[in-house]
Amino acid sequence: MSEAIEVCALPAERQPRLLRLLNALTVLALPLGLYVALVHAGTDTSQGDVQRLFYLHMPSFFGAALAFGGALLAGIGYLVKRETCYDSSAVAGVEVGLTLALVNLVSGSIWARPIWNTWWTWDPRLTSAAVMCLTYAAWLVLRNGIDNPQQRRRLASVYAILAYVTVILTLIIIRIRPDTIHPAVIGPSAVNAQGSFELAATPGVTTALLVNFPIWSLLLPLTLLWHRYRLQLRIEVLEQRKAQVLNAPLRAAKGAD
Amino acid sequence: MKARTDVLVDVQGLVKVQGRLPALRGVDLQLGRGAFVALLGPNGSGKSTLLRLLAGLARPDAGSIRIGGWQLPDELAAVRPHVGYVGHETLLYAHLGARENLRFCARLYALDEPEPRIDDMLRRVGLERRAQEPVRHFSRGMQQRLAIARALLIDPALLLLDEPFDGLDSEGREMLLHLLHSGRERSILMATHRHSLAEGLADRALFLRQGLVAGELSLADHVPGALAARQAELTESP
Amino acid sequence: MLRNFLRAALTIAGKDLRAELRSRELLGLMALFALLAILVFSFALELDRPGRQDAVNGVLWVTLLFASILGHNRSAALEREHGGFDALLLAPVARGAIFAGKLLANALFTLIIALLLLPLLTVLYNLPQFPPALLLIVPSGCLGLAAIGTLLAAITVQTRARDSLLPVLLLPVALPLLVTALRASNAALGNLPEAELQTWILLLLLVDLIYLAAGFLLFETVLES
């Protein structure tokens, strides 16, 4: 055996064709989506322009749920296969998910200011969304708190599985806690939901949602995930080589005496 | 144990990555029934890692381990009752007494009629007078004695010892030497850096270096200083 | 098979109880903390009579949650002190039995604290009467807390920050348990419609079941090296 126990394969210098395609699509689609949301869609009759935030608010949550779901699957995959690349995907999933969840929280907060007359309220759904963010922030802290790489990957995988509980909770809490004021987009809203709107009431709303939903919940997360994954693989290989180089003089000296 | 052959432990191409570097880089090792092999090597050569893998406390990254015909880690459950392990840590509970610690171990291993055995073990490691005292009052050396008693209590067919003489005073050393010499025929693999002890006890020495078996030496002839000479020879060679 | 499993689990739980009996370290700490928490809550919330009745439910569960975190940390640290987890892993017992044993002891410790809190809160926070449904809800809550706490404490005890990390990891993941337990006992206290009591108890048991399944599935992975 040799020193060449690579943690994972270094990704190719040149990005794969599919990734380059995703890059191009994302770069084109983001401004297009924003144009449709901000200009093309009609102004909501009751809420005004602030309603346009919704086109990125709801889809970005699903993007976050997708990325966190990726971290969940990566966690399971790592525990089964024990290959570093699964752990790298988990890192990508959590970081991208956290970013999109923040987009979701911030856009929601800005929307809530005029509609609910407050930036933040301790509504069950808002609280569980915030808890979801904190859980994944805790995941990052946990991962940083373990020095041994294998131990870190193993324990982080376990927590990535557990953390998904909070994503599920955020998705279903609107149904099990009827006292939420957060409107449900799909299905009936809670009785005291405030600021809901009819999709059909304003022209262009459905189109704007149909355009933006796949961009924020699928295209952007996937592109970011892939890039972050490739970056993480490079970091792993770099750390590995660093360890080998740092260890090499020691061995050379030992061999010489 | 399963198939009756002369080889109890058969290790092939064992690889274990610890942190970012391989701690074991393809170790081959055979241990016969009743054999006593000393594992020698500098710090970080992989001795402890090898013992932990054999004890089933860590999973190998590559290679195979067979103990008594059983494949690790898949058939660990069958191997566990027959393996005793003394590691860097004592595996004792500080708030429990010496006897209680052994009794807990006996229950975990589902030993029949454990009390006479526990009495016997306590006597042999010289702790019978302090059997009721909580272990946290014990000195390092006494804890080490109890840790050894704990490993021997289950009468293992394979005994894995990681620097078992650490922390023992001269009296404790004598006691352990006596314990290892006597008793039924068991296979012992002992990691140590004390050549004198290895020469007196083992019938074979295995040198580990940088996660590989660098060489071995039969100690059957009891030539004093042979180990040191061989070790020097190994470190000089490229 | 099942007998061996139970015997091993009880042996491990018995070991923890015996050690606790000798040192009284864990329960003493938890009980003292719980008492202090009740006092601090009553000062901090500046409650009047009806206010106390409204707050008692939250005070009970938050106190129990933090007391159990304290207990789980200490229990995991004691186990790891001299490589105890290795001792358990070496033993020829079912891996699930190791989790079950630790869980059993931890659940019992949390339950003892809960049983200490209940009469105290009844008196100090002026509960009009003691609803019997709490005798089902509180143990179920303790079981769930112990399940997720035992698993997570085994993780955090292996980190650099050790015990300071457990609350951060536990609180968000324990939220479903907290929500269902709070609602169930709120319903039991008569603050919610009668019909909701059953629903929340069932949900609480469901959450327990999920945590238990997670613990049995993942505990071995957490301990191996």
PDB file of C-alpha atoms in Angstrom, chain B residues 40-179:
ATOM      1  CA  LEU B  40       6.990  -3.360  19.010  1.00  0.00           C
ATOM      2  CA  GLY B  41       7.452  -0.059  17.298  1.00  0.00           C
ATOM      3  CA  PRO B  42       7.804   3.666  17.865  1.00  0.00           C
ATOM      4  CA  ASN B  43       4.921   5.941  18.767  1.00  0.00           C
ATOM      5  CA  GLY B  44       2.528   6.332  15.884  1.00  0.00           C
ATOM      6  CA  SER B  45       3.601   3.134  14.192  1.00  0.00           C
ATOM      7  CA  GLY B  46       0.053   1.773  14.393  1.00  0.00           C
ATOM      8  CA  LYS B  47       0.245  -0.620  17.355  1.00  0.00           C
ATOM      9  CA  SER B  48      -2.793   0.708  19.168  1.00  0.00           C
ATOM     10  CA  THR B  49      -4.788   1.022  15.975  1.00  0.00           C
ATOM     11  CA  LEU B  50      -4.085  -2.606  15.135  1.00  0.00           C
ATOM     12  CA  LEU B  51      -5.226  -3.751  18.568  1.00  0.00           C
ATOM     13  CA  ARG B  52      -8.402  -1.666  18.400  1.00  0.00           C
ATOM     14  CA  LEU B  53      -9.229  -3.159  15.020  1.00  0.00           C
ATOM     15  CA  LEU B  54      -8.699  -6.687  16.341  1.00  0.00           C
ATOM     16  CA  ALA B  55     -10.896  -5.887  19.338  1.00  0.00           C
ATOM     17  CA  GLY B  56     -13.649  -4.774  16.974  1.00  0.00           C
ATOM     18  CA  LEU B  57     -13.598  -1.206  18.270  1.00  0.00           C
ATOM     19  CA  ALA B  58     -12.792   0.221  14.844  1.00  0.00           C
ATOM     20  CA  ARG B  59     -13.679  -0.875  11.359  1.00  0.00           C
ATOM     21  CA  PRO B  60     -10.970  -1.582   8.793  1.00  0.00           C
ATOM     22  CA  ASP B  61     -10.872   0.492   5.608  1.00  0.00           C
ATOM     23  CA  ALA B  62      -9.449  -2.405   3.604  1.00  0.00           C
ATOM     24  CA  GLY B  63      -8.061  -5.881   4.152  1.00  0.00           C
ATOM     25  CA  SER B  64      -9.423  -8.776   6.118  1.00  0.00           C
ATOM     26  CA  ILE B  65      -9.361  -9.891   9.729  1.00  0.00           C
ATOM     27  CA  ARG B  66     -10.284 -13.437  10.711  1.00  0.00           C
ATOM     28  CA  ILE B  67     -10.391 -14.477  14.331  1.00  0.00           C
ATOM     29  CA  GLY B  68     -11.053 -18.151  15.042  1.00  0.00           C
ATOM     30  CA  GLY B  69     -12.415 -18.519  11.523  1.00  0.00           C
ATOM     31  CA  TRP B  70     -14.843 -15.643  11.884  1.00  0.00           C
ATOM     32  CA  GLN B  71     -14.650 -12.666   9.599  1.00  0.00           C
ATOM     33  CA  LEU B  72     -14.533  -9.196  11.140  1.00  0.00           C
ATOM     34  CA  PRO B  73     -16.421  -6.935  11.290  1.00  0.00           C
ATOM     35  CA  ASP B  74     -19.412  -8.925   9.972  1.00  0.00           C
ATOM     36  CA  GLU B  75     -19.182 -11.761  12.467  1.00  0.00           C
ATOM     37  CA  LEU B  76     -17.999  -9.679  15.400  1.00  0.00           C
ATOM     38  CA  ALA B  77     -20.888 -10.829  17.553  1.00  0.00           C
ATOM     39  CA  ALA B  78     -19.506 -14.371  17.564  1.00  0.00           C
ATOM     40  CA  VAL B  79     -15.976 -13.209  18.352  1.00  0.00           C
ATOM     41  CA  ARG B  80     -16.690 -10.702  21.131  1.00  0.00           C
ATOM     42  CA  PRO B  81     -17.138 -13.182  24.021  1.00  0.00           C
ATOM     43  CA  HIS B  82     -13.664 -14.594  23.373  1.00  0.00           C
ATOM     44  CA  VAL B  83     -11.621 -11.411  23.144  1.00  0.00           C
ATOM     45  CA  GLY B  84     -10.170  -9.574  26.117  1.00  0.00           C
ATOM     46  CA  TYR B  85      -8.773  -6.081  25.672  1.00  0.00           C
ATOM     47  CA  VAL B  86      -6.686  -3.805  27.854  1.00  0.00           C
ATOM     48  CA  GLY B  87      -6.311  -0.400  26.262  1.00  0.00           C
ATOM     49  CA  HIS B  88      -4.996   3.037  27.168  1.00  0.00           C
ATOM     50  CA  GLU B  89      -8.135   3.659  29.135  1.00  0.00           C
ATOM     51  CA  THR B  90      -9.167   1.409  31.975  1.00  0.00           C
ATOM     52  CA  LEU B  91     -12.791   0.842  30.871  1.00  0.00           C
ATOM     53  CA  LEU B  92     -13.831   1.165  34.506  1.00  0.00           C
ATOM     54  CA  TYR B  93     -16.594   3.164  36.149  1.00  0.00           C
ATOM     55  CA  ALA B  94     -15.173   5.549  38.700  1.00  0.00           C
ATOM     56  CA  HIS B  95     -18.173   5.571  41.020  1.00  0.00           C
ATOM     57  CA  LEU B  96     -18.469   1.797  41.239  1.00  0.00           C
ATOM     58  CA  GLY B  97     -16.384  -0.380  43.507  1.00  0.00           C
ATOM     59  CA  ALA B  98     -13.758  -2.807  42.211  1.00  0.00           C
ATOM     60  CA  ARG B  99     -16.063  -5.764  42.745  1.00  0.00           C
ATOM     61  CA  GLU B 100     -19.014  -3.960  41.232  1.00  0.00           C
ATOM     62  CA  ASN B 101     -16.992  -3.169  38.138  1.00  0.00           C
ATOM     63  CA  LEU B 102     -16.083  -6.823  37.701  1.00  0.00           C
ATOM     64  CA  ARG B 103     -19.630  -7.905  38.434  1.00  0.00           C
ATOM     65  CA  PHE B 104     -20.951  -5.543  35.777  1.00  0.00           C
ATOM     66  CA  CYS B 105     -18.492  -7.007  33.314  1.00  0.00           C
ATOM     67  CA  ALA B 106     -19.503 -10.553  34.294  1.00  0.00           C
ATOM     68  CA  ARG B 107     -23.167  -9.730  33.659  1.00  0.00           C
ATOM     69  CA  LEU B 108     -22.414  -8.163  30.297  1.00  0.00           C
ATOM     70  CA  TYR B 109     -20.581 -11.333  29.273  1.00  0.00           C
ATOM     71  CA  ALA B 110     -23.282 -13.488  30.886  1.00  0.00           C
ATOM     72  CA  LEU B 111     -20.738 -15.538  32.861  1.00  0.00           C
ATOM     73  CA  ASP B 112     -22.056 -18.491  34.829  1.00  0.00           C
ATOM     74  CA  GLU B 113     -21.311 -18.478  38.544  1.00  0.00           C
ATOM     75  CA  PRO B 114     -19.215 -15.312  38.384  1.00  0.00           C
ATOM     76  CA  GLU B 115     -18.685 -14.688  42.097  1.00  0.00           C
ATOM     77  CA  PRO B 116     -15.927 -17.264  42.749  1.00  0.00           C
ATOM     78  CA  ARG B 117     -14.153 -16.073  39.606  1.00  0.00           C
ATOM     79  CA  ILE B 118     -14.444 -12.448  40.689  1.00  0.00           C
ATOM     80  CA  ASP B 119     -13.030 -13.326  44.121  1.00  0.00           C
ATOM     81  CA  ASP B 120     -10.213 -15.200  42.462  1.00  0.00           C
ATOM     82  CA  MET B 121      -9.387 -12.361  40.081  1.00  0.00           C
ATOM     83  CA  LEU B 122      -9.441  -9.744  42.830  1.00  0.00           C
ATOM     84  CA  ARG B 123      -7.080 -11.879  44.881  1.00  0.00           C
ATOM     85  CA  ARG B 124      -4.709 -12.410  41.985  1.00  0.00           C
ATOM     86  CA  VAL B 125      -4.386  -8.714  41.246  1.00  0.00           C
ATOM     87  CA  GLY B 126      -4.059  -7.981  44.951  1.00  0.00           C
ATOM     88  CA  LEU B 127      -7.206  -5.905  45.357  1.00  0.00           C
ATOM     89  CA  GLU B 128      -9.273  -8.231  47.549  1.00  0.00           C
ATOM     90  CA  ARG B 129      -8.972  -5.915  50.534  1.00  0.00           C
ATOM     91  CA  ARG B 130     -10.210  -2.872  48.628  1.00  0.00           C
ATOM     92  CA  ALA B 131     -12.925  -4.608  46.624  1.00  0.00           C
ATOM     93  CA  GLN B 132     -15.711  -2.398  47.980  1.00  0.00           C
ATOM     94  CA  GLU B 133     -13.981   0.908  47.478  1.00  0.00           C
ATOM     95  CA  PRO B 134     -15.031   3.083  44.539  1.00  0.00           C
ATOM     96  CA  VAL B 135     -12.493   2.994  41.768  1.00  0.00           C
ATOM     97  CA  ARG B 136     -12.060   6.761  41.773  1.00  0.00           C
ATOM     98  CA  HIS B 137     -10.121   6.413  45.040  1.00  0.00           C
ATOM     99  CA  PHE B 138      -7.655   4.072  43.370  1.00  0.00           C
ATOM    100  CA  SER B 139      -4.222   5.099  42.178  1.00  0.00           C
ATOM    101  CA  ARG B 140      -3.378   4.759  38.491  1.00  0.00           C
ATOM    102  CA  GLY B 141      -1.531   1.535  39.157  1.00  0.00           C
ATOM    103  CA  MET B 142      -4.413  -0.024  41.045  1.00  0.00           C
ATOM    104  CA  GLN B 143      -6.831   0.967  38.319  1.00  0.00           C
ATOM    105  CA  GLN B 144      -4.550  -0.668  35.787  1.00  0.00           C
ATOM    106  CA  ARG B 145      -4.567  -3.869  37.873  1.00  0.00           C
ATOM    107  CA  LEU B 146      -8.329  -3.843  37.907  1.00  0.00           C
ATOM    108  CA  ALA B 147      -8.431  -3.192  34.170  1.00  0.00           C
ATOM    109  CA  ILE B 148      -6.307  -6.294  33.677  1.00  0.00           C
ATOM    110  CA  ALA B 149      -8.537  -8.284  36.006  1.00  0.00           C
ATOM    111  CA  ARG B 150     -11.501  -7.096  33.973  1.00  0.00           C
ATOM    112  CA  ALA B 151      -9.999  -8.394  30.744  1.00  0.00           C
ATOM    113  CA  LEU B 152      -8.985 -11.744  32.265  1.00  0.00           C
ATOM    114  CA  LEU B 153     -12.267 -12.280  34.067  1.00  0.00           C
ATOM    115  CA  ILE B 154     -13.945 -13.508  30.897  1.00  0.00           C
ATOM    116  CA  ASP B 155     -11.126 -16.011  30.324  1.00  0.00           C
ATOM    117  CA  PRO B 156     -10.590 -14.869  26.728  1.00  0.00           C
ATOM    118  CA  ALA B 157      -9.086 -17.073  24.040  1.00  0.00           C
ATOM    119  CA  LEU B 158      -7.438 -13.984  22.600  1.00  0.00           C
ATOM    120  CA  LEU B 159      -5.983 -11.324  24.847  1.00  0.00           C
ATOM    121  CA  LEU B 160      -5.073  -7.938  23.390  1.00  0.00           C
ATOM    122  CA  LEU B 161      -2.830  -5.822  25.585  1.00  0.00           C
ATOM    123  CA  ASP B 162      -1.916  -2.231  24.817  1.00  0.00           C
ATOM    124  CA  GLU B 163       1.043  -1.184  27.006  1.00  0.00           C
ATOM    125  CA  PRO B 164      -0.358  -3.183  29.930  1.00  0.00           C
ATOM    126  CA  PHE B 165       2.645  -2.412  32.150  1.00  0.00           C
ATOM    127  CA  ASP B 166       2.031   1.345  32.046  1.00  0.00           C
ATOM    128  CA  GLY B 167       1.342   2.745  35.460  1.00  0.00           C
ATOM    129  CA  LEU B 168       2.247  -0.442  37.282  1.00  0.00           C
ATOM    130  CA  ASP B 169       4.857  -0.429  40.040  1.00  0.00           C
ATOM    131  CA  SER B 170       7.417  -3.199  40.331  1.00  0.00           C
ATOM    132  CA  GLU B 171       5.069  -5.306  42.418  1.00  0.00           C
ATOM    133  CA  GLY B 172       2.291  -4.832  39.893  1.00  0.00           C
ATOM    134  CA  ARG B 173       4.688  -5.759  37.123  1.00  0.00           C
ATOM    135  CA  GLU B 174       5.556  -9.010  38.882  1.00  0.00           C
ATOM    136  CA  MET B 175       1.873  -9.720  39.344  1.00  0.00           C
ATOM    137  CA  LEU B 176       1.090  -9.162  35.695  1.00  0.00           C
ATOM    138  CA  LEU B 177       4.083 -11.233  34.585  1.00  0.00           C
ATOM    139  CA  HIS B 178       2.831 -14.016  36.782  1.00  0.00           C
ATOM    140  CA  LEU B 179      -0.709 -13.705  35.439  1.00  0.00           C
TER     141      LEU B 179
END
